[in-house]
Coordinates of C-alpha atoms in Angstrom, one line a residue:
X1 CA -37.0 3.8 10.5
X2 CA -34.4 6.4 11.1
X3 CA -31.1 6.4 9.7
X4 CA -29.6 5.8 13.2
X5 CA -32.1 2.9 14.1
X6 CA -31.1 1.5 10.7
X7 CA -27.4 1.6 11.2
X8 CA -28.0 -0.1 14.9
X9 CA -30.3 -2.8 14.0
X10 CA -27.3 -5.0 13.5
X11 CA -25.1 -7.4 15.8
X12 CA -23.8 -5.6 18.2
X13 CA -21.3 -6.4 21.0
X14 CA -22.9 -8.2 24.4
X15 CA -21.3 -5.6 27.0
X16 CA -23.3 -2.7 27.7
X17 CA -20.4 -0.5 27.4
X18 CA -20.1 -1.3 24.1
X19 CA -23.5 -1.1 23.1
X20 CA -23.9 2.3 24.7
X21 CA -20.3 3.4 22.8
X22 CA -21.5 1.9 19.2
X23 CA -24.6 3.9 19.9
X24 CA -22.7 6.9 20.0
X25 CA -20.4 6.9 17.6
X26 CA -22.7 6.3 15.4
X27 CA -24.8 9.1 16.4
X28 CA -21.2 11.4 16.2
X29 CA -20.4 10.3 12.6
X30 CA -24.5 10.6 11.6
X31 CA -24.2 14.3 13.3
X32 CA -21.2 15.1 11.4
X33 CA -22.0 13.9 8.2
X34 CA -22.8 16.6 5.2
X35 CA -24.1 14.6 2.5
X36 CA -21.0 13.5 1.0
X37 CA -18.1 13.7 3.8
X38 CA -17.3 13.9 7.2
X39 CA -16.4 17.0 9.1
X40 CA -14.1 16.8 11.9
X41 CA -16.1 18.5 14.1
X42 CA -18.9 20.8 13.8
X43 CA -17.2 23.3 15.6
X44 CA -13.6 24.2 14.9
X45 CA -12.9 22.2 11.7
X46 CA -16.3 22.4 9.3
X47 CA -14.6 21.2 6.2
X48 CA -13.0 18.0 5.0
X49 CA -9.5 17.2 6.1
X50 CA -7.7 14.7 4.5
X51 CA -6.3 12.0 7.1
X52 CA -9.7 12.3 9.1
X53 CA -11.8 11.3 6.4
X54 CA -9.3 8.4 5.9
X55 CA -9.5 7.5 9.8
X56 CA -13.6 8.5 9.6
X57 CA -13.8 5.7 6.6
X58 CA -12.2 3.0 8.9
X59 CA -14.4 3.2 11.7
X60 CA -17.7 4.7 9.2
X61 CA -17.2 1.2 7.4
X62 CA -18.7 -1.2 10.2
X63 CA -22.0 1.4 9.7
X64 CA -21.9 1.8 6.0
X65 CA -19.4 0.4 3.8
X66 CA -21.4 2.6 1.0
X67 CA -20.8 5.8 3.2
X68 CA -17.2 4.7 3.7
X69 CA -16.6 4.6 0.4
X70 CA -17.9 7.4 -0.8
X71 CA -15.9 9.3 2.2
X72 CA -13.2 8.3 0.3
X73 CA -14.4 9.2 -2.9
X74 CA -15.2 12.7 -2.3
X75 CA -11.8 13.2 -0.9
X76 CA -10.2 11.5 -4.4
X77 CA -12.0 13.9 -6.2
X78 CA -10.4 16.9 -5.2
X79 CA -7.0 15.4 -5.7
X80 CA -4.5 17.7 -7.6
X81 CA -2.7 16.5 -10.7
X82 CA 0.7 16.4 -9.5
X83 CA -1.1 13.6 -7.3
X84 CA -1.2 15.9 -3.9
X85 CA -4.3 15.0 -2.1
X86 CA -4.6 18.3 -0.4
X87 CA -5.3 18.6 3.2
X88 CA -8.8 20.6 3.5
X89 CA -11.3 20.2 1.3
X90 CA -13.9 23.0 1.4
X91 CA -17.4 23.4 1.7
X92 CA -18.4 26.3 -0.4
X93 CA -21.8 26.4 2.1
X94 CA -19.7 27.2 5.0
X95 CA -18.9 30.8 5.8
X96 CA -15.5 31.8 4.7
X97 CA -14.7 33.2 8.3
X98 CA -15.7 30.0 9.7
X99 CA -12.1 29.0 9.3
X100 CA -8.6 30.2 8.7
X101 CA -7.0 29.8 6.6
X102 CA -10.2 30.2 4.5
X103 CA -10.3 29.4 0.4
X104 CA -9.4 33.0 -0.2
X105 CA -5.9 32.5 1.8
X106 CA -5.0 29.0 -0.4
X107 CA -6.5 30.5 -3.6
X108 CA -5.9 26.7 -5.0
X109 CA -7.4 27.1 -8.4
X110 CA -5.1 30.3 -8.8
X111 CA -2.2 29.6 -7.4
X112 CA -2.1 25.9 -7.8
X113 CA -3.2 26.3 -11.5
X114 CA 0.4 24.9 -12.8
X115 CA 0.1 22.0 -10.5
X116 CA -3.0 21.0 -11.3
X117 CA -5.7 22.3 -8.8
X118 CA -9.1 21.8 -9.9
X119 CA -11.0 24.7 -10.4
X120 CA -13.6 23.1 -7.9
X121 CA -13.6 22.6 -5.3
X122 CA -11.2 24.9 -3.4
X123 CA -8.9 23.3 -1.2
X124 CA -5.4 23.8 0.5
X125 CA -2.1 23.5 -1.2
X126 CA -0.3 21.4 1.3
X127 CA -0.9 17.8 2.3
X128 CA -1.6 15.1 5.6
X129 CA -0.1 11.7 6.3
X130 CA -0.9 9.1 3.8
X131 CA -3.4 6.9 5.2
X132 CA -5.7 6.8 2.4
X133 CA -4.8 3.5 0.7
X134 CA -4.9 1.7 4.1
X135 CA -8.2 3.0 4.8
X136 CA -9.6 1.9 1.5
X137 CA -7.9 -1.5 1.6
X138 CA -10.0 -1.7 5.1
X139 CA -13.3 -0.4 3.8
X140 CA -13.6 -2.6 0.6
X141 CA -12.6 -5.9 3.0
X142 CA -15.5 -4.9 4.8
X143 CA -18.1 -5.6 1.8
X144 CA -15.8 -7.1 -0.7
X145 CA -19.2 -7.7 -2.8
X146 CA -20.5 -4.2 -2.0
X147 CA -17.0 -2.7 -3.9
X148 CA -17.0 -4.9 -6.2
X149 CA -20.3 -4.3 -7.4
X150 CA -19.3 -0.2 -7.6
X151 CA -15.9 -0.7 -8.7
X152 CA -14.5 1.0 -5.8
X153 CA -11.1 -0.3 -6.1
X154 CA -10.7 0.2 -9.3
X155 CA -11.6 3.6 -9.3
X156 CA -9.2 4.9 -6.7
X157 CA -6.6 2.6 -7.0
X158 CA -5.2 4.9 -10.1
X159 CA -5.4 8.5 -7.4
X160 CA -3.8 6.4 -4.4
X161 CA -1.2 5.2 -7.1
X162 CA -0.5 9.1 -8.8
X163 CA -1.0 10.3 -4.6
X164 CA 2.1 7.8 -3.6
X165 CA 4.2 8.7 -6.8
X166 CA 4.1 12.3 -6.0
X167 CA 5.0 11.9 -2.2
X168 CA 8.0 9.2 -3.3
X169 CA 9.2 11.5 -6.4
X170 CA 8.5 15.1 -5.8
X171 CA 8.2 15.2 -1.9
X172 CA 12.0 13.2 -1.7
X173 CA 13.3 16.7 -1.0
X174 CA 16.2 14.8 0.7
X175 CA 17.3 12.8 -1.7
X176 CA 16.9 9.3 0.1
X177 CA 14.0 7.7 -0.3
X178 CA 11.8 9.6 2.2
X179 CA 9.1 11.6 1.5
X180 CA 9.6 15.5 3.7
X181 CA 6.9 17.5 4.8
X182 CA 7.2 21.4 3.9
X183 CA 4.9 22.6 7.0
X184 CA 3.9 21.7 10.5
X185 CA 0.4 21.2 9.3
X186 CA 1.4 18.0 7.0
X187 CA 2.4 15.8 9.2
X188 CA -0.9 16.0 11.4
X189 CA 0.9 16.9 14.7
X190 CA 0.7 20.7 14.4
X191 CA 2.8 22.5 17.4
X192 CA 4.8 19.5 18.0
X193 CA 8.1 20.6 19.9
X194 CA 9.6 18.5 17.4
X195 CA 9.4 21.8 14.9
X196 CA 10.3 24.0 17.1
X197 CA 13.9 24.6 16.3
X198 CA 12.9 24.5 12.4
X199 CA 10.5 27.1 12.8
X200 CA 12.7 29.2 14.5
X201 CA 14.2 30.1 10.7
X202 CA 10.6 31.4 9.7
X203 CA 9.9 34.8 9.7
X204 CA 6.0 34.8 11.3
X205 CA 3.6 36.7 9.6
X206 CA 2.6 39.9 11.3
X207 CA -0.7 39.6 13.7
X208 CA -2.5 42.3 12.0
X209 CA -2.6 40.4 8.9
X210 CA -5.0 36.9 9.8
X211 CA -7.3 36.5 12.5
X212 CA -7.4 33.2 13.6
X213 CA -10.9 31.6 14.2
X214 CA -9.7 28.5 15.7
X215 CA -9.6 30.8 18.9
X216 CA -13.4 31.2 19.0
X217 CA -13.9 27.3 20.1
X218 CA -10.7 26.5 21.5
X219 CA -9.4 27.9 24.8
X220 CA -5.5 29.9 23.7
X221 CA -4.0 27.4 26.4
X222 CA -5.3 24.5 24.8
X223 CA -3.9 25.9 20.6
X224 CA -1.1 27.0 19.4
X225 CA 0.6 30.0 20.0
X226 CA 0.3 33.2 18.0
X227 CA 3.8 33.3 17.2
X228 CA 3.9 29.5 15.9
X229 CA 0.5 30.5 14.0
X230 CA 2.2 33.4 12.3
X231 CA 4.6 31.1 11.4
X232 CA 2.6 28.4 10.3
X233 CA 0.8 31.1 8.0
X234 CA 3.9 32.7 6.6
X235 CA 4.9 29.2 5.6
X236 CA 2.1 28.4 3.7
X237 CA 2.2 31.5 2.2
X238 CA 5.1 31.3 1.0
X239 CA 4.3 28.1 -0.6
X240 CA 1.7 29.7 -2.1
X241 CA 3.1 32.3 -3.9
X242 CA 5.8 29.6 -5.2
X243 CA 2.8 27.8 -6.7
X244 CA 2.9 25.1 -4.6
X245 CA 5.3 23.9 -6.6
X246 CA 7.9 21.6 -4.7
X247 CA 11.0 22.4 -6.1
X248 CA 10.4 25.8 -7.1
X249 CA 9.8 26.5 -3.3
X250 CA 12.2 27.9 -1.0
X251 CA 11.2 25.2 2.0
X252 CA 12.7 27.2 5.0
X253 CA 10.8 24.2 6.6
X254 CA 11.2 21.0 5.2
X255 CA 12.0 17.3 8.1
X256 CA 11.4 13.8 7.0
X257 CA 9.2 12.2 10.4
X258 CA 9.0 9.2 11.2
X259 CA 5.4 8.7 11.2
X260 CA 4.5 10.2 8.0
X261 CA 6.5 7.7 6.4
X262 CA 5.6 4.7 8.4
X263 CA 2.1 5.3 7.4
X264 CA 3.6 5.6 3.3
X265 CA 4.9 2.4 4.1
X266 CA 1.5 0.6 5.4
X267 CA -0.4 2.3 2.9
X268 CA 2.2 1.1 -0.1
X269 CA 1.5 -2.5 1.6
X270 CA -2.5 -2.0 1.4
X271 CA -2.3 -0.5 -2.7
X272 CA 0.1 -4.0 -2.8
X273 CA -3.4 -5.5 -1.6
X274 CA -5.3 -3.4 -3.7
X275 CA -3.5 -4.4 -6.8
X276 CA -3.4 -8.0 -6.0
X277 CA -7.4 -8.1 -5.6
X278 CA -7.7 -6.3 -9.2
X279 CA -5.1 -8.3 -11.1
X280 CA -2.8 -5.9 -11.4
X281 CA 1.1 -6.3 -11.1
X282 CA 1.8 -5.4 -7.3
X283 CA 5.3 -6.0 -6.8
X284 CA 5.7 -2.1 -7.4
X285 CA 4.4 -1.7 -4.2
X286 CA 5.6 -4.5 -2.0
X287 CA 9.4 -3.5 -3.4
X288 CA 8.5 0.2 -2.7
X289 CA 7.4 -0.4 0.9
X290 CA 10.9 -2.7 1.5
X291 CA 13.0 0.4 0.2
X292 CA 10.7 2.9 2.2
X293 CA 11.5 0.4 5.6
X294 CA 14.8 0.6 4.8
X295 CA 15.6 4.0 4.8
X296 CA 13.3 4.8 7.6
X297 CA 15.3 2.9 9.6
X298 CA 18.8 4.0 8.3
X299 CA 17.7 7.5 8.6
X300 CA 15.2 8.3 11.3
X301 CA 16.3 5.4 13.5
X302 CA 17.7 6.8 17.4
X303 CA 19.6 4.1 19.2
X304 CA 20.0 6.0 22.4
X305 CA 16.8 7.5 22.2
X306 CA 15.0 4.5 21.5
X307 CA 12.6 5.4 18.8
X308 CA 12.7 7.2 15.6
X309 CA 13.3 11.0 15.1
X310 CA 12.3 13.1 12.6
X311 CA 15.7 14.6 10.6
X312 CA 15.6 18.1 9.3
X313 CA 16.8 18.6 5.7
X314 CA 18.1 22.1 5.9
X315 CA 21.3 20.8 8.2
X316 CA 20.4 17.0 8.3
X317 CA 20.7 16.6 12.1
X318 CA 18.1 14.0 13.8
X319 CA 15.7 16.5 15.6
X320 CA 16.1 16.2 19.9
X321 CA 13.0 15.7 20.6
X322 CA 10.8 12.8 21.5
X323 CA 7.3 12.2 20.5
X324 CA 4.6 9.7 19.7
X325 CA 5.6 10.1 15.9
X326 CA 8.8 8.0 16.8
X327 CA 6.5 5.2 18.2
X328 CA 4.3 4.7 15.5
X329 CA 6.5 3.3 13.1
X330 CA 5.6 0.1 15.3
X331 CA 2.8 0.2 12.3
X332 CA 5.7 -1.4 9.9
X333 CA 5.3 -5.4 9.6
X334 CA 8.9 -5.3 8.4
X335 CA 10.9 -3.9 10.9
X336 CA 14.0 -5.2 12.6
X337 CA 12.6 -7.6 15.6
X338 CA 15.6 -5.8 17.8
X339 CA 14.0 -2.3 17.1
X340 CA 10.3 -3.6 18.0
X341 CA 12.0 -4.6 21.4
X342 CA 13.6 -0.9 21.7
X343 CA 9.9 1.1 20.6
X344 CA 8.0 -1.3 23.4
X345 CA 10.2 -0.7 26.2
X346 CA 10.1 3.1 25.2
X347 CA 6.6 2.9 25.3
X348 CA 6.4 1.4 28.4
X349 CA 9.1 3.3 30.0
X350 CA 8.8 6.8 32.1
X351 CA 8.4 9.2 28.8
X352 CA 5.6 7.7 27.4
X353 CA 3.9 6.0 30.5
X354 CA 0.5 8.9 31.3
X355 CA -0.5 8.6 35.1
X356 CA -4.0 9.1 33.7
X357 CA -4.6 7.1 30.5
X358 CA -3.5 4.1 28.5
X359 CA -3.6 6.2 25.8
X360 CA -0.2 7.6 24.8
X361 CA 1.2 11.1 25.0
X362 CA 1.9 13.1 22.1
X363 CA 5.4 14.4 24.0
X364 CA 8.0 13.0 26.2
X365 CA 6.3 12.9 29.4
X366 CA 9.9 14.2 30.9
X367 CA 11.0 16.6 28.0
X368 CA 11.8 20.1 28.7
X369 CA 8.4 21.2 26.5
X370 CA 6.0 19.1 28.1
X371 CA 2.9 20.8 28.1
X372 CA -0.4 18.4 29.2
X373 CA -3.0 20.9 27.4
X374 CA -1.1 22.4 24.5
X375 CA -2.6 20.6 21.5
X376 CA 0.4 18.3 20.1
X377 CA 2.9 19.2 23.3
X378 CA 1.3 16.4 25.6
X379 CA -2.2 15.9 25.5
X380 CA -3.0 11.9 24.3
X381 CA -4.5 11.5 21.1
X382 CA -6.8 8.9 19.8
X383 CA -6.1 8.3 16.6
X384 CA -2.0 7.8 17.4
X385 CA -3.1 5.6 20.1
X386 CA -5.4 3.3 17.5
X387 CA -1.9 3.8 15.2
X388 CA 0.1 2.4 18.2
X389 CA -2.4 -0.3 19.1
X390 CA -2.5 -1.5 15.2
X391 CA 1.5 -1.7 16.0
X392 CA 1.7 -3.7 18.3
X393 CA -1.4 -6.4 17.2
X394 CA 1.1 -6.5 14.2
X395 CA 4.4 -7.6 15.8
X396 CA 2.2 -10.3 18.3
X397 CA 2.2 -8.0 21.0
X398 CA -1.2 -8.2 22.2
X399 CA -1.3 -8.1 26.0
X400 CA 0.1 -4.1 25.3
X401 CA -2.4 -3.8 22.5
X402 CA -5.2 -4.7 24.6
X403 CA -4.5 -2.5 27.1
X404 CA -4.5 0.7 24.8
X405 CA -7.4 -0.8 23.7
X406 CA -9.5 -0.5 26.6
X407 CA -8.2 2.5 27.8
X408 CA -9.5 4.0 24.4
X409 CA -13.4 2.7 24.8
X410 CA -13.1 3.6 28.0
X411 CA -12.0 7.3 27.6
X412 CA -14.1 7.5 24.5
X413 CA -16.9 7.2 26.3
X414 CA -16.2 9.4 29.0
X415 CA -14.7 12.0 27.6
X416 CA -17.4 12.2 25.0
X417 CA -15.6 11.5 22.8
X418 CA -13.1 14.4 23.1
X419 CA -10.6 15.5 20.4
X420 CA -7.6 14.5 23.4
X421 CA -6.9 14.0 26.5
X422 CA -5.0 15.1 29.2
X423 CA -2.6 12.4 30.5
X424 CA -1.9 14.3 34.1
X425 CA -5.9 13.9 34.7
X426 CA -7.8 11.9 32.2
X427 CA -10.2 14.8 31.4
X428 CA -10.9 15.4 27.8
X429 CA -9.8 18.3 25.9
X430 CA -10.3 19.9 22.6
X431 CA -13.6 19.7 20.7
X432 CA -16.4 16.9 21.8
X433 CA -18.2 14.7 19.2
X434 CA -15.3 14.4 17.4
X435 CA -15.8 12.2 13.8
X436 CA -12.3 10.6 14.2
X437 CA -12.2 9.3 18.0
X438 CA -15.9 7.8 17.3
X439 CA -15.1 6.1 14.1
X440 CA -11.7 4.7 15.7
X441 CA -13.9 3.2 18.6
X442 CA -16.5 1.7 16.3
X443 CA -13.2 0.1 14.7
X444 CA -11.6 -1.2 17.9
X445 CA -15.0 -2.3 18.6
X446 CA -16.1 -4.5 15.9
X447 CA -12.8 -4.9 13.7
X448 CA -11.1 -8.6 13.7
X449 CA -8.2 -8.5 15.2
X450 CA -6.2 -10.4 13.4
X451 CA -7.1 -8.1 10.4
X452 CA -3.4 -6.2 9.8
X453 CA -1.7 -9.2 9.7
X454 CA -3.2 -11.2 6.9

């Protein structure tokens, strides 16, 4: 019996659509699979990132609950000791021009020496939202006797715990409780519009000096600009030569979003969960995630706009633009029942409302930088839109949930499971066979949906 016949000969859901789309996800994540993680895509992103093996280990654990875990794992091990769980994790058997930046640009074990890089493996110096705890929360509740029996939990509950600390002490670069992002790259939504007027203080690197091989499997109309790419490169090198040390570092980019730290909430309400199954005091936690839900709302919070906005530290102004960052703070059980009112309507309303999909867009539909194929300017992602759709299940709002979740199967399975899609004409963008959007299917799939709420 194959590994894929193995994985399949379980209940599976009645409809033929789902059985077709269980069949392939699981043949995505069984094709993207190296032995010990998940690549995005064997394409455009052959190492590990950081908040795709946490989304890969959500979806992976209805498959394998061992292979979820030990998706998780492998990420934990590279983790820094200043807690930073860096954003790529490399794979010394890949080429180093497979991708840029490459080892040889982060030079982690050099340069990150003082804040505690391992020497192996090599890995970027910045970071990616904080799902992590979440995702392993998920995965051991799908075999609670299968973790117990490896001590999952209690081996990374101590990382998540030294991951959250440094985001909540060192990353506070504002002083009030949120944790910033110092590059584009961090908060997952690369060439968001939402950075534009920050980035217009970086000086971009010159062209001559990187080649950039995301441009030999994406089309230039679907990535980021070369100027935004010089910039994103200048930034990080920067950091670099600073030792990726936070407040050594000049940040001539540094915002608090919204949806970074509504997912540092969740995920301090899953290690709360975490604790509470090992016998450990979780009130840490719980009161962290209150303060954290606090502040997001005192600071990021748009009345008029109706959702959140990022803020950027260097004149703290809330940032102009609208995007699906300001929607997923739905995530947070806590939130004021007037605001959950405010993000649905939003989400319902003209900006965010796709002619072509359920799923949402990554800009305001109506916003003066609307692009509907530039990467993070438009094009609807599947991962924000599981985000969303866990939201919504969590304030009671299920009719909306439902329909994001259909939508998603459905484009899922005819896109191929694309990277994104356009929301002008449903047609899916960006790599194919991509580990996250199959393992967020399997999840909408088979996950109970009453699972974020108890």
């Amino acid at each position: 019996m194959t590994l894929l016949e193995g994985l399949l000969d379980r209940p599976t859901p009645a409809a033929p659509r789902d059985l077709t789309l269980r069949r392939g996800a699981a043949r995505v994540l069984i094709g993207n699979w190296t032995g010990a993680s998940t690549v995005p895509s064997r394409t455009l992103y052959p190492h590990q990132w950081s908040w795709d093996s946490a989304f890969v280990a959500i979806g992976q654990r209805h498959l394998s609950a061992r292979r979820a875990q030990r998706e998780l794992e492998s990420l934990l091990a590279a983790q820094w000791g200043d807690g930073r769980i860096p954003h790529i994790v490399f794979n010394p058997a890949v080429a180093a021009g497979a991708y840029f930046p490459s080892p040889d640009f982060w030079r982690s074990s050099r340069a990150g020496r003082t804040a505690g890089a391992p020497p192996a493996p090599q890995t970027s110096g910045i970071v990616q939202p904080p799902v992590h705890a979440l995702a392993a929360w998920l995965v051991h509740r799908a075999d609670p006797a299968e973790s117990r029996r490896r001590g999952f939990l209690a081996r990374v509950h101590p990382r998540l715990t030294a991951w959250h600390d440094y985001l909540l002490t060192r990353r506070d670069l504002g002083g009030r409780g949120l944790a910033a992002v110092v590059h584009p790259w961090e908060p997952g939504m690369d060439n968001s519009p939402c950075w534009d007027r920050a980035l217009t203080r970086v000086e971009p690197a010159a062209p001559g000096t990187f080649r950039r091989a995301d441009l030999d499997h994406g089309h230039p109309a679907d990535r980021p600009t070369d100027l935004d790419y010089g910039r994103y490169v200048r930034l990080a090198a920067d950091y670099r030569e600073a030792g990726y040390d936070d407040r050594a570092a000049r940040h001539a980019f540094a915002l608090e979003d919204p949806s970074f730290n509504a997912l540092l909430i969740t995920s301090e309400l899953a290690l709360a969960a975490v604790s509470r199954e090992l016998g450990r005091p979780h009130e840490r936690h719980t009161l962290r995630a209150g303060l954290l839900t606090r502040a997001l709302v005192e600071r990021l919070w748009d009345e008029e706009a109706g959702l959140f906005r990022a803020r950027d530290l260097h004149d703290g102004t809330l940032v102009e633009e609208d995007s699906v960052s300001g929607l997923i703070p739905l995530l947070v059980p806590h939130l004021p029942e007037d605001l959950v009112r405010r993000l649905r309507a939003t989400l319902r309303g003209p900006r965010f409302t796709a002619p072509a999909t359920e799923l949402v867009p990554s800009y305001d539909l109506t916003g003066h930088a609307f692009d509907q194929h530039r990467y993070w300017r438009g094009p609807a992602w599947f991962n924000t839109a599981w985000l969303i759709h866990q939201g919504l299940r969590t304030h009671g709002l299920d009719q909306d949930a439902e329909r994001i979740r259909e939508g998603f199967l459905d484009q899922a399975q005819r896109s191929g499971f694309a990277e994104y899609i356009d929301p002008a004409t449903g047609a899916g963008r960006g790599a194919r066979h991509f580990s996250w959007t199959a393992a967020l299917a399997l999840d909408l799939l088979c996950a109970d949906p009453e699972e974020l709420r108890t």
